[in-house]
Short mmCIF file of C-alpha atoms and ligand atoms in Angstrom, two decimals:
data_model
loop_
_atom_site.label_atom_id
_atom_site.label_comp_id
_atom_site.label_asym_id
_atom_site.label_seq_id
_atom_site.Cartn_x
_atom_site.Cartn_y
_atom_site.Cartn_z
CA MET A 19 47.04 -1.49 29.47
CA SER A 20 48.09 -3.34 26.34
CA ILE A 21 45.90 -3.37 23.18
CA LYS A 22 45.08 -7.00 24.04
CA GLN A 23 43.99 -6.27 27.53
CA ARG A 24 41.82 -3.40 26.25
CA LEU A 25 40.33 -5.68 23.57
CA ARG A 26 39.44 -8.17 26.39
CA GLN A 27 37.82 -5.39 28.35
CA LEU A 28 35.76 -4.09 25.44
CA GLN A 29 34.68 -7.63 24.58
CA HIS A 30 33.35 -8.00 27.98
CA GLU A 31 31.51 -4.68 27.92
CA ALA A 32 29.86 -5.48 24.59
CA LYS A 33 28.86 -8.93 25.75
CA PRO A 34 25.16 -8.07 26.34
CA LEU A 35 24.72 -7.81 22.56
CA GLU A 36 25.51 -11.58 22.32
CA LEU A 37 22.54 -13.46 23.71
CA GLY A 38 22.70 -17.11 24.69
CA PRO A 39 19.83 -19.68 24.08
CA ALA A 40 18.30 -19.15 27.60
CA ASP A 41 18.16 -15.32 27.18
CA ARG A 42 16.70 -15.57 23.60
CA HIS A 43 14.08 -18.02 24.79
CA ALA A 44 13.11 -15.70 27.66
CA GLN A 45 12.85 -12.58 25.42
CA LEU A 46 10.89 -14.45 22.83
CA ARG A 47 8.40 -15.72 25.39
CA ALA A 48 8.00 -12.16 26.66
CA VAL A 49 7.36 -10.69 23.30
CA GLU A 50 5.00 -13.51 22.42
CA GLY A 51 2.98 -13.02 25.66
CA HIS A 52 2.79 -9.29 24.88
CA VAL A 53 1.55 -9.85 21.26
CA GLU A 54 -0.92 -12.42 22.48
CA THR A 55 -2.38 -10.03 24.99
CA TYR A 56 -2.51 -7.13 22.48
CA LEU A 57 -4.30 -9.24 19.83
CA ALA A 58 -6.73 -10.78 22.30
CA ASP A 59 -7.69 -7.44 23.49
CA ALA A 60 -8.49 -6.01 20.01
CA ALA A 61 -12.21 -6.27 20.23
CA ASN A 62 -12.24 -4.23 23.53
CA ARG A 63 -9.89 -1.55 22.28
CA PRO A 64 -11.19 1.57 20.41
CA VAL A 65 -10.29 1.61 16.70
CA TYR A 66 -9.09 5.08 17.37
CA MET A 67 -7.40 6.47 20.53
CA PRO A 68 -6.55 10.07 20.77
CA ASP A 69 -2.93 11.04 21.71
CA ARG A 70 -2.86 12.07 25.48
CA ASP A 71 0.88 12.36 26.13
CA SER A 72 3.74 13.68 24.05
CA ASP A 73 6.49 15.31 26.11
CA GLY A 74 6.43 12.91 28.92
CA ALA A 75 6.42 9.93 26.59
CA PHE A 76 9.22 11.50 24.46
CA ASN A 77 11.43 11.63 27.46
CA GLU A 78 10.48 8.34 29.03
CA LEU A 79 11.20 6.42 25.81
CA GLY A 80 14.66 7.96 25.82
CA LEU A 81 17.82 5.77 25.78
CA THR A 82 20.16 5.23 28.69
CA GLU A 83 23.61 3.82 29.15
CA ALA A 84 22.18 1.18 31.54
CA PRO A 85 20.08 -1.82 30.24
CA ALA A 86 16.40 -2.22 30.78
CA PRO A 87 14.66 -5.48 31.32
CA ILE A 88 12.38 -6.67 28.51
CA ASP A 89 9.23 -6.32 30.63
CA THR A 90 9.98 -2.68 31.24
CA ALA A 91 10.54 -2.00 27.48
CA LEU A 92 7.24 -3.81 26.59
CA ALA A 93 5.41 -1.93 29.32
CA MET A 94 6.76 1.37 27.70
CA LEU A 95 5.31 0.22 24.32
CA ASP A 96 1.95 -0.20 25.86
CA GLN A 97 2.13 3.00 27.77
CA HIS A 98 3.61 5.36 25.30
CA VAL A 99 3.44 3.84 21.83
CA LEU A 100 0.49 1.48 21.10
CA ASN A 101 -2.06 3.47 23.08
CA SER A 102 -2.84 6.15 20.53
CA GLY A 103 -3.82 6.46 16.97
CA PHE A 104 -5.61 4.11 14.67
CA ASP A 105 -5.74 0.30 15.28
CA ILE A 106 -5.29 -0.36 11.57
CA GLY A 107 -5.58 -4.11 11.94
CA SER A 108 -8.95 -3.83 13.57
CA GLN A 109 -11.81 -5.42 11.61
CA ARG A 110 -13.74 -2.14 12.03
CA TYR A 111 -11.05 0.12 10.57
CA LEU A 112 -12.67 1.34 7.55
CA ALA A 113 -10.88 4.54 6.85
CA TYR A 114 -8.33 5.70 4.19
CA ILE A 115 -7.06 2.30 2.89
CA PRO A 116 -6.91 -0.37 5.56
CA SER A 117 -3.88 -2.78 5.88
CA GLY A 118 -4.25 -6.15 7.37
CA GLY A 119 -1.71 -7.47 9.80
CA LEU A 120 -1.56 -11.19 9.06
CA TYR A 121 0.07 -12.80 12.00
CA THR A 122 1.97 -15.32 9.80
CA SER A 123 3.52 -12.37 8.08
CA ALA A 124 4.89 -11.04 11.31
CA LEU A 125 6.44 -14.52 11.71
CA GLY A 126 7.96 -14.12 8.35
CA ASP A 127 9.55 -10.86 9.40
CA TYR A 128 10.91 -12.49 12.48
CA LEU A 129 12.30 -15.38 10.49
CA ALA A 130 13.83 -12.98 7.88
CA ALA A 131 15.42 -10.63 10.56
CA ALA A 132 16.71 -13.45 12.67
CA THR A 133 18.37 -15.20 9.85
CA ASN A 134 19.42 -11.84 8.28
CA ARG A 135 20.39 -13.08 4.73
CA TYR A 136 21.74 -10.48 2.44
CA ALA A 137 18.66 -10.00 0.08
CA GLY A 138 20.31 -7.46 -2.31
CA VAL A 139 22.58 -9.64 -4.35
CA GLN A 140 21.94 -13.06 -6.02
CA PHE A 141 25.43 -14.43 -5.21
CA ALA A 142 25.26 -13.59 -1.57
CA ALA A 143 21.75 -15.27 -1.05
CA PRO A 144 20.69 -17.34 -4.11
CA GLY A 145 17.72 -18.86 -2.16
CA VAL A 146 16.45 -15.39 -1.04
CA THR A 147 16.66 -14.20 -4.72
CA ARG A 148 14.87 -17.29 -6.01
CA LEU A 149 12.02 -16.99 -3.56
CA GLU A 150 11.49 -13.25 -4.34
CA ARG A 151 11.74 -13.73 -8.07
CA MET A 152 9.19 -16.48 -7.71
CA LEU A 153 6.82 -14.07 -5.90
CA VAL A 154 7.22 -11.51 -8.52
CA ARG A 155 6.59 -14.14 -11.13
CA TRP A 156 3.51 -15.26 -9.30
CA VAL A 157 2.05 -11.80 -9.10
CA ALA A 158 2.90 -11.04 -12.73
CA ASP A 159 1.11 -14.29 -13.71
CA GLU A 160 -1.95 -13.40 -11.68
CA LEU A 161 -2.11 -9.98 -13.28
CA GLY A 162 -1.57 -11.33 -16.78
CA TYR A 163 1.94 -9.96 -17.53
CA PRO A 164 4.11 -11.82 -19.99
CA ALA A 165 7.26 -13.94 -19.17
CA SER A 166 9.43 -10.92 -20.08
CA ALA A 167 8.04 -8.98 -17.04
CA GLN A 168 10.31 -8.20 -14.16
CA GLY A 169 9.66 -6.59 -10.75
CA ASP A 170 10.81 -5.56 -7.46
CA LEU A 171 9.50 -5.89 -3.84
CA THR A 172 9.60 -2.38 -2.51
CA SER A 173 8.70 -0.86 0.91
CA GLY A 174 5.39 0.38 -0.40
CA GLY A 175 3.45 1.89 -3.27
CA SER A 176 5.23 5.18 -3.19
CA ILE A 177 8.66 3.69 -3.94
CA ALA A 178 7.09 1.25 -6.41
CA ALA A 179 5.64 4.24 -8.40
CA LEU A 180 8.93 5.98 -8.28
CA SER A 181 10.62 2.88 -9.82
CA ALA A 182 8.17 2.66 -12.49
CA ILE A 183 8.45 6.26 -13.36
CA VAL A 184 12.31 6.10 -13.48
CA ALA A 185 11.97 2.98 -15.74
CA ALA A 186 9.56 4.94 -18.00
CA ARG A 187 11.87 7.93 -18.08
CA GLU A 188 14.98 5.82 -18.87
CA SER A 189 13.17 3.87 -21.57
CA PHE A 190 12.20 7.22 -23.21
CA GLY A 191 15.83 8.51 -22.77
CA ILE A 192 14.39 11.72 -21.25
CA ARG A 193 17.34 13.99 -20.13
CA SER A 194 16.96 17.31 -18.18
CA ARG A 195 16.78 19.42 -21.28
CA ASP A 196 13.87 17.29 -22.65
CA VAL A 197 11.67 17.38 -19.54
CA GLU A 198 9.44 20.26 -20.67
CA ARG A 199 8.60 18.63 -24.00
CA HIS A 200 7.19 15.46 -22.30
CA VAL A 201 3.58 15.22 -21.23
CA VAL A 202 1.97 13.29 -18.24
CA TYR A 203 -1.69 12.43 -18.33
CA ALA A 204 -3.59 11.76 -14.94
CA THR A 205 -6.90 12.70 -13.31
CA SER A 206 -7.88 14.66 -10.31
CA LEU A 207 -8.25 11.13 -8.50
CA THR A 208 -4.59 10.13 -9.32
CA HIS A 209 -2.84 9.48 -6.08
CA HIS A 210 -0.67 12.29 -4.77
CA THR A 211 2.32 9.94 -4.31
CA PHE A 212 2.55 9.71 -8.22
CA PHE A 213 3.15 13.36 -8.57
CA LYS A 214 5.52 13.27 -5.58
CA ALA A 215 7.57 10.48 -7.39
CA LEU A 216 7.58 12.66 -10.62
CA ARG A 217 9.07 15.36 -8.50
CA ILE A 218 11.65 13.09 -6.88
CA ALA A 219 12.55 11.71 -10.32
CA GLY A 220 13.50 15.26 -11.55
CA LEU A 221 10.37 15.44 -13.77
CA VAL A 222 8.42 18.23 -12.05
CA ASP A 223 8.68 20.33 -15.17
CA CYS A 224 6.83 17.82 -17.38
CA GLN A 225 3.57 19.11 -18.73
CA VAL A 226 0.90 17.57 -16.60
CA ARG A 227 -2.67 17.26 -18.14
CA THR A 228 -5.59 16.53 -15.67
CA ILE A 229 -7.92 14.52 -17.79
CA ALA A 230 -11.63 14.98 -16.93
CA LEU A 231 -13.41 12.11 -15.21
CA ASP A 232 -16.58 10.63 -16.78
CA LYS A 233 -19.90 10.21 -14.92
CA ALA A 234 -18.61 7.06 -13.11
CA TYR A 235 -15.55 8.97 -11.82
CA ARG A 236 -13.15 7.23 -14.25
CA MET A 237 -10.66 8.82 -16.58
CA ASP A 238 -12.59 9.88 -19.64
CA ALA A 239 -10.75 8.03 -22.46
CA ASN A 240 -12.13 10.37 -25.10
CA GLU A 241 -10.83 13.32 -23.39
CA LEU A 242 -7.44 11.51 -23.02
CA GLU A 243 -7.45 10.83 -26.86
CA ARG A 244 -8.23 14.55 -27.51
CA ALA A 245 -5.47 15.75 -25.22
CA VAL A 246 -2.85 13.31 -26.67
CA ALA A 247 -3.70 14.45 -30.21
CA GLU A 248 -3.53 18.16 -29.32
CA ASP A 249 -0.08 17.68 -27.59
CA LYS A 250 1.25 15.87 -30.64
CA THR A 251 0.10 18.63 -32.97
CA ALA A 252 1.72 21.12 -30.61
CA GLY A 253 5.09 19.14 -31.09
CA LEU A 254 5.07 17.67 -27.49
CA VAL A 255 5.73 14.15 -26.66
CA PRO A 256 2.81 12.26 -24.97
CA TRP A 257 4.95 10.29 -22.55
CA LEU A 258 3.20 8.74 -19.53
CA VAL A 259 -0.39 7.93 -18.81
CA ALA A 260 -1.12 7.28 -15.14
CA ALA A 261 -4.18 5.20 -14.84
CA THR A 262 -5.61 4.21 -11.60
CA ALA A 263 -6.95 0.63 -10.89
CA GLY A 264 -8.70 1.50 -7.71
CA THR A 265 -8.64 5.19 -6.76
CA THR A 266 -8.00 5.81 -2.98
CA ASP A 267 -11.09 8.18 -2.78
CA LEU A 268 -13.63 6.07 -4.46
CA GLY A 269 -12.18 2.78 -5.52
CA THR A 270 -12.93 3.60 -9.19
CA VAL A 271 -11.05 1.80 -12.00
CA ASP A 272 -10.02 3.86 -15.13
CA PRO A 273 -10.93 2.38 -18.55
CA LEU A 274 -7.77 0.26 -18.78
CA ASP A 275 -8.59 -1.41 -22.19
CA GLN A 276 -9.32 1.79 -23.89
CA ILE A 277 -6.22 3.50 -22.53
CA ALA A 278 -4.19 0.36 -23.64
CA ASP A 279 -5.65 0.94 -27.14
CA LEU A 280 -4.44 4.46 -27.09
CA ALA A 281 -1.06 3.50 -25.72
CA GLU A 282 -0.56 1.13 -28.72
CA GLN A 283 -1.74 3.80 -31.11
CA HIS A 284 0.35 6.69 -29.78
CA GLY A 285 3.24 4.95 -28.17
CA PHE A 286 3.12 6.44 -24.64
CA TRP A 287 3.95 4.54 -21.52
CA PHE A 288 0.83 3.17 -19.88
CA HIS A 289 1.28 3.02 -16.16
CA VAL A 290 -1.38 1.59 -13.72
CA ASP A 291 -1.59 2.48 -10.06
CA GLY A 292 -3.06 -0.65 -8.53
CA ALA A 293 -1.57 -0.05 -5.08
CA TYR A 294 -4.98 -0.42 -3.50
CA GLY A 295 -6.91 -2.31 -6.20
CA GLY A 296 -4.43 -4.57 -7.96
CA ALA A 297 -4.67 -7.49 -5.64
CA PHE A 298 -8.33 -7.85 -6.59
CA ALA A 299 -7.20 -9.56 -9.75
CA LEU A 300 -6.85 -12.68 -7.50
CA CYS A 301 -10.65 -13.21 -7.54
CA GLU A 302 -12.84 -13.67 -10.56
CA PRO A 303 -15.12 -10.57 -10.26
CA GLY A 304 -12.05 -8.52 -9.50
CA ARG A 305 -10.15 -9.87 -12.44
CA GLN A 306 -13.03 -8.81 -14.62
CA ARG A 307 -13.11 -5.27 -13.29
CA LEU A 308 -9.35 -4.99 -13.91
CA THR A 309 -9.48 -6.12 -17.55
CA GLY A 310 -6.80 -4.41 -19.56
CA ILE A 311 -4.39 -4.06 -16.71
CA GLU A 312 -2.25 -6.75 -18.35
CA ARG A 313 -1.68 -4.49 -21.34
CA SER A 314 0.00 -1.83 -19.25
CA ALA A 315 3.79 -1.03 -19.47
CA SER A 316 4.09 -0.91 -15.67
CA MET A 317 1.97 -1.24 -12.64
CA ILE A 318 2.34 -1.16 -8.83
CA LEU A 319 0.34 -2.96 -6.16
CA ASP A 320 0.67 -3.04 -2.43
CA PRO A 321 0.56 -6.44 -0.69
CA HIS A 322 0.42 -4.45 2.50
CA LYS A 323 -3.03 -3.43 1.36
CA GLY A 324 -4.67 -6.09 -0.84
CA LEU A 325 -2.76 -9.13 0.39
CA PHE A 326 -3.44 -8.13 4.00
CA ILE A 327 0.11 -8.23 5.19
CA PRO A 328 1.60 -5.61 7.63
CA PHE A 329 3.02 -2.30 6.24
CA GLY A 330 6.25 -2.72 4.43
CA THR A 331 5.74 -4.25 1.10
CA GLY A 332 4.78 -2.84 -2.25
CA ILE A 333 5.45 -4.24 -5.65
CA VAL A 334 6.36 -2.73 -8.99
CA LEU A 335 6.15 -4.66 -12.23
CA VAL A 336 7.54 -3.73 -15.54
CA ARG A 337 6.16 -5.48 -18.63
CA ASP A 338 9.52 -5.54 -20.36
CA GLY A 339 11.76 -6.43 -17.50
CA GLN A 340 14.91 -5.42 -19.38
CA GLN A 341 13.67 -1.85 -18.90
CA LEU A 342 13.85 -2.13 -15.19
CA LEU A 343 17.42 -3.66 -15.35
CA ASP A 344 18.42 -0.86 -17.70
CA ALA A 345 17.21 1.74 -15.26
CA TYR A 346 19.03 0.38 -12.24
CA PHE A 347 21.95 -1.91 -13.15
CA ALA A 348 25.17 -0.52 -11.54
CA ARG A 349 28.48 -1.90 -10.15
CA GLY A 350 31.22 -1.03 -7.76
CA ALA A 351 34.71 -2.26 -8.07
CA TYR A 352 34.63 -4.10 -4.77
CA MET A 353 31.77 -6.29 -6.09
CA GLN A 354 33.92 -7.91 -8.76
CA ASP A 355 34.11 -11.29 -7.06
CA LEU A 356 30.30 -11.53 -6.86
CA LYS A 357 29.69 -13.94 -9.72
CA GLN A 358 26.47 -12.93 -11.69
CA SER A 359 23.79 -14.98 -13.34
CA ASP A 360 21.80 -13.64 -16.25
CA ALA A 361 18.81 -16.00 -15.69
CA HIS A 362 15.61 -14.15 -15.46
CA HIS A 363 14.72 -15.82 -12.08
CA GLU A 364 18.21 -15.17 -10.72
CA GLN A 365 18.34 -11.41 -11.18
CA SER A 366 19.54 -9.60 -8.07
CA ALA A 367 17.12 -7.31 -6.40
CA ALA A 368 19.80 -4.65 -6.39
CA ASP A 369 19.97 -4.63 -10.11
CA LEU A 370 16.19 -3.96 -10.37
CA SER A 371 15.82 -1.36 -7.79
CA PRO A 372 17.48 1.83 -6.20
CA GLU A 373 18.42 -0.29 -3.07
CA LEU A 374 21.52 -2.28 -2.34
CA SER A 375 21.28 -3.60 1.17
CA ARG A 376 17.73 -4.44 1.82
CA PRO A 377 15.52 -6.71 4.06
CA PHE A 378 14.39 -9.97 2.94
CA ARG A 379 10.90 -8.73 2.13
CA GLY A 380 9.76 -11.89 0.36
CA LEU A 381 9.40 -13.95 3.53
CA ARG A 382 6.66 -11.72 4.99
CA MET A 383 4.59 -12.25 1.88
CA TRP A 384 5.53 -15.97 1.07
CA LEU A 385 4.80 -17.30 4.50
CA PRO A 386 1.19 -16.26 4.76
CA LEU A 387 0.40 -17.46 1.24
CA LYS A 388 2.28 -20.77 1.78
CA LEU A 389 0.63 -21.50 5.07
CA ALA A 390 -2.87 -20.58 4.22
CA GLY A 391 -2.72 -21.40 0.48
CA ILE A 392 -3.91 -18.96 -2.04
CA ALA A 393 -7.58 -19.90 -2.03
CA PRO A 394 -8.60 -17.88 1.25
CA PHE A 395 -6.98 -14.79 -0.25
CA ARG A 396 -9.20 -15.08 -3.33
CA ALA A 397 -12.24 -15.73 -1.14
CA ALA A 398 -11.51 -12.78 1.24
CA LEU A 399 -11.00 -10.42 -1.72
CA GLU A 400 -14.21 -11.45 -3.34
CA GLU A 401 -15.97 -11.01 -0.01
CA LYS A 402 -14.59 -7.35 0.28
CA LEU A 403 -16.09 -6.52 -3.08
CA LEU A 404 -19.43 -8.05 -2.12
CA LEU A 405 -19.40 -6.21 1.23
CA ALA A 406 -19.03 -2.90 -0.59
CA GLU A 407 -21.89 -3.84 -2.77
CA TYR A 408 -23.84 -4.85 0.24
CA ALA A 409 -23.19 -1.46 1.89
CA TYR A 410 -24.05 0.44 -1.22
CA GLN A 411 -27.48 -1.45 -1.46
CA ARG A 412 -28.36 -0.81 2.26
CA LEU A 413 -27.38 2.89 2.00
CA SER A 414 -29.50 3.23 -1.12
CA ASP A 415 -32.35 1.94 0.96
CA MET A 416 -31.84 4.37 3.77
CA ASP A 417 -33.45 7.74 2.92
CA GLN A 418 -31.48 9.60 5.50
CA PHE A 419 -28.30 8.97 3.28
CA ASP A 420 -27.36 9.85 -0.20
CA VAL A 421 -24.96 7.25 -1.76
CA GLY A 422 -22.13 7.91 -4.08
CA PRO A 423 -21.16 6.06 -7.21
CA HIS A 424 -21.73 2.30 -7.43
CA PRO A 425 -18.50 0.68 -6.07
CA ASP A 426 -16.08 -0.59 -8.67
CA LEU A 427 -14.07 -2.25 -5.88
CA SER A 428 -14.44 -2.23 -2.10
CA ILE A 429 -15.10 1.48 -1.27
CA THR A 430 -18.49 2.86 -0.68
CA ALA A 431 -19.00 6.65 -0.61
CA PHE A 432 -22.00 8.24 1.01
CA ARG A 433 -23.34 11.24 2.96
CA TYR A 434 -25.89 11.90 5.63
CA LEU A 435 -28.64 14.41 4.57
CA PRO A 436 -29.38 16.64 7.63
CA LYS A 437 -32.75 18.11 7.71
CA HIS A 438 -31.23 21.57 8.49
CA GLY A 439 -27.90 23.33 8.10
CA ASP A 440 -24.83 22.82 5.99
CA ALA A 441 -24.61 19.11 4.85
CA ASP A 442 -20.81 19.41 4.26
CA GLU A 443 -20.04 20.77 7.72
CA PHE A 444 -22.40 18.05 9.18
CA ASN A 445 -20.73 15.06 7.56
CA LEU A 446 -17.30 16.30 8.74
CA ARG A 447 -18.70 16.43 12.26
CA LEU A 448 -20.37 13.03 11.70
CA ALA A 449 -16.93 11.54 10.73
CA ASP A 450 -15.30 13.09 13.93
CA ALA A 451 -18.11 11.88 16.10
CA ILE A 452 -17.87 8.23 14.68
CA ARG A 453 -14.09 8.22 15.26
CA ALA A 454 -14.61 9.54 18.89
CA ASP A 455 -17.12 6.90 19.51
CA GLY A 456 -14.26 4.41 18.85
CA ARG A 457 -16.17 1.35 17.67
CA THR A 458 -15.45 2.02 13.94
CA VAL A 459 -13.70 4.64 11.87
CA LEU A 460 -14.60 6.09 8.51
CA SER A 461 -12.80 8.87 6.69
CA THR A 462 -14.08 11.60 4.31
CA THR A 463 -13.20 13.05 1.00
CA THR A 464 -14.44 15.71 -1.34
CA LEU A 465 -16.53 14.51 -4.35
CA ASP A 466 -17.94 17.13 -6.78
CA ASP A 467 -17.23 19.73 -4.18
CA MET A 468 -19.27 17.87 -1.59
CA ILE A 469 -17.94 16.19 1.64
CA VAL A 470 -18.73 12.51 1.58
CA LEU A 471 -17.98 9.67 3.94
CA ARG A 472 -16.02 6.84 2.63
CA MET A 473 -16.07 3.13 3.87
CA ALA A 474 -13.03 1.39 2.66
CA ILE A 475 -13.39 -2.29 3.21
CA LEU A 476 -9.98 -4.32 2.95
CA GLY A 477 -9.44 -5.94 6.33
CA TYR A 478 -9.17 -9.66 5.96
CA ASN A 479 -11.09 -9.81 9.26
CA THR A 480 -13.87 -7.35 8.21
CA HIS A 481 -17.18 -9.14 7.64
CA ILE A 482 -20.77 -8.63 7.27
CA ASP A 483 -21.51 -8.04 10.93
CA ASP A 484 -18.87 -5.18 11.09
CA ILE A 485 -20.51 -3.49 8.04
CA GLU A 486 -24.03 -3.79 9.64
CA LEU A 487 -22.76 -2.36 12.91
CA THR A 488 -20.99 0.49 11.17
CA LEU A 489 -24.07 1.45 9.01
CA ASP A 490 -26.19 1.34 12.11
CA LEU A 491 -23.79 3.43 14.17
CA ALA A 492 -23.37 5.93 11.33
CA ARG A 493 -27.21 6.30 11.25
CA ASP A 494 -27.58 6.49 15.02
CA ILE A 495 -24.74 8.95 15.63
CA ALA A 496 -26.01 11.10 12.80
CA GLN A 497 -29.48 11.19 14.31
CA ARG A 498 -28.03 11.95 17.79
CA LEU A 499 -25.98 14.85 16.30
CA GLU A 500 -28.98 16.12 14.53
CA CYS A 501 -31.16 16.16 17.76
CA SER A 502 -28.51 17.77 19.80
CA GLU A 503 -28.40 20.86 17.48
C1 PLP B 602 -1.71 3.61 -0.88
C2 PLP B 602 -1.84 4.07 -2.21
C3 PLP B 602 -0.58 4.58 -2.69
C4 PLP B 602 0.68 4.89 -1.91
O1 PLP B 602 1.28 3.56 -1.48
P1 PLP B 602 2.10 3.57 -0.10
O2 PLP B 602 2.22 2.12 0.05
O3 PLP B 602 1.22 4.15 1.01
O4 PLP B 602 3.40 4.18 -0.31
C5 PLP B 602 -0.61 5.02 -4.18
N1 PLP B 602 -1.69 4.85 -4.94
C6 PLP B 602 -2.88 4.38 -4.37
C7 PLP B 602 -3.98 4.16 -5.24
C8 PLP B 602 -2.85 3.99 -2.95
O5 PLP B 602 -4.00 3.52 -2.43
#
């Protein structure tokens, strides 16, 4: 067979990869029907479904040389993939940190993938870059960062934190030999992904100070000041303070203004983890609670939490955008014909991040905001703050429950007080029993060495009725557990 004949043969064998309009249409209709059924059924589905099958599904999902019809593939998803675990888009998912799943964001993903523009380099896709720079600018404006700020749309908060830490490391010129002299300040409520990012960035040998919390579970700024002074006296370099604007455990916000004062005085890098809480700046009560965030050197926030879009988008912002560029700018010889613009709003994502090829992330964030307008997002965020306040008040009035700190944002912590036995053990069992019931899910954490339940309210579709139902359920299930002892 000649090369040409073989090429014709291979072209024919690879043909199923090239769909025509009729096939595209049929597949899209099938997917759309599947999604509709899935979404319409949400209210009847438990918020948590235990895993029933593992080996069988592992094999059945396996790939074969022969093709499968789309209906078969979708049925497999139902049977082996979507029928276990948390339904995080449910309005009664109140565990960990909820993530919405705005439908219009899914459409954005579809558009982005179907058009598949190269989102890493401005010359390759100027329009993509412009849209993403505009989104970064919008978030920076909402959070009060100056025009010099620059940022990146990441896959999530973990990578956003890594990016901020690398920018902070580079801006201080920290080399391997200097690591042990540099000091990081955090609290016991700092998210574990921050420490993981330090490790990834080669900074595991930094001195790490765990600053005590005050009575409201916020970083004690006086303790921070004392620790910084002590380290300076000892000849160490206070380098990075990781404040949290919305801790995952309790939603508490560290005293950002006070920390900003200390940063100005002592010259350390002031980083704010707003992965969960940052988006609350979009509503007025939230903005007030985040006062001082605009004075930080870097911050992160997760649109896949506070802007209700599906998993896959975080943001890092660096106040002096040049520092992000300095940390990441790099070139290969083969890129020499890519013309480059220096304009702030035309900076390539690849020059501001560790990634080169990347998905067009902006579309999944832009489409929901464009189609609904910003106003409903502001309203929903204010609603979540008020729902947490409402839950706090109701729990304070129920004498079976002890309630945690007054919520700074949208997380309410509480525990049931059983008449007999170990309260910690009881509350762990209560969380399990609520999850098994399936109408709602809460999660637990440890607060002052006590097990507490936490109700994290961040679903765009979570409303007052869901909170009422959850509180009633928690009480009823706890009483049932108590009686069955
Ligand atoms: C969720 C969260 C993170 C981690 O972000 P991912 O998007 O899950 O990677 C970091 N910090 C806080 C406070 C969070 O809530």
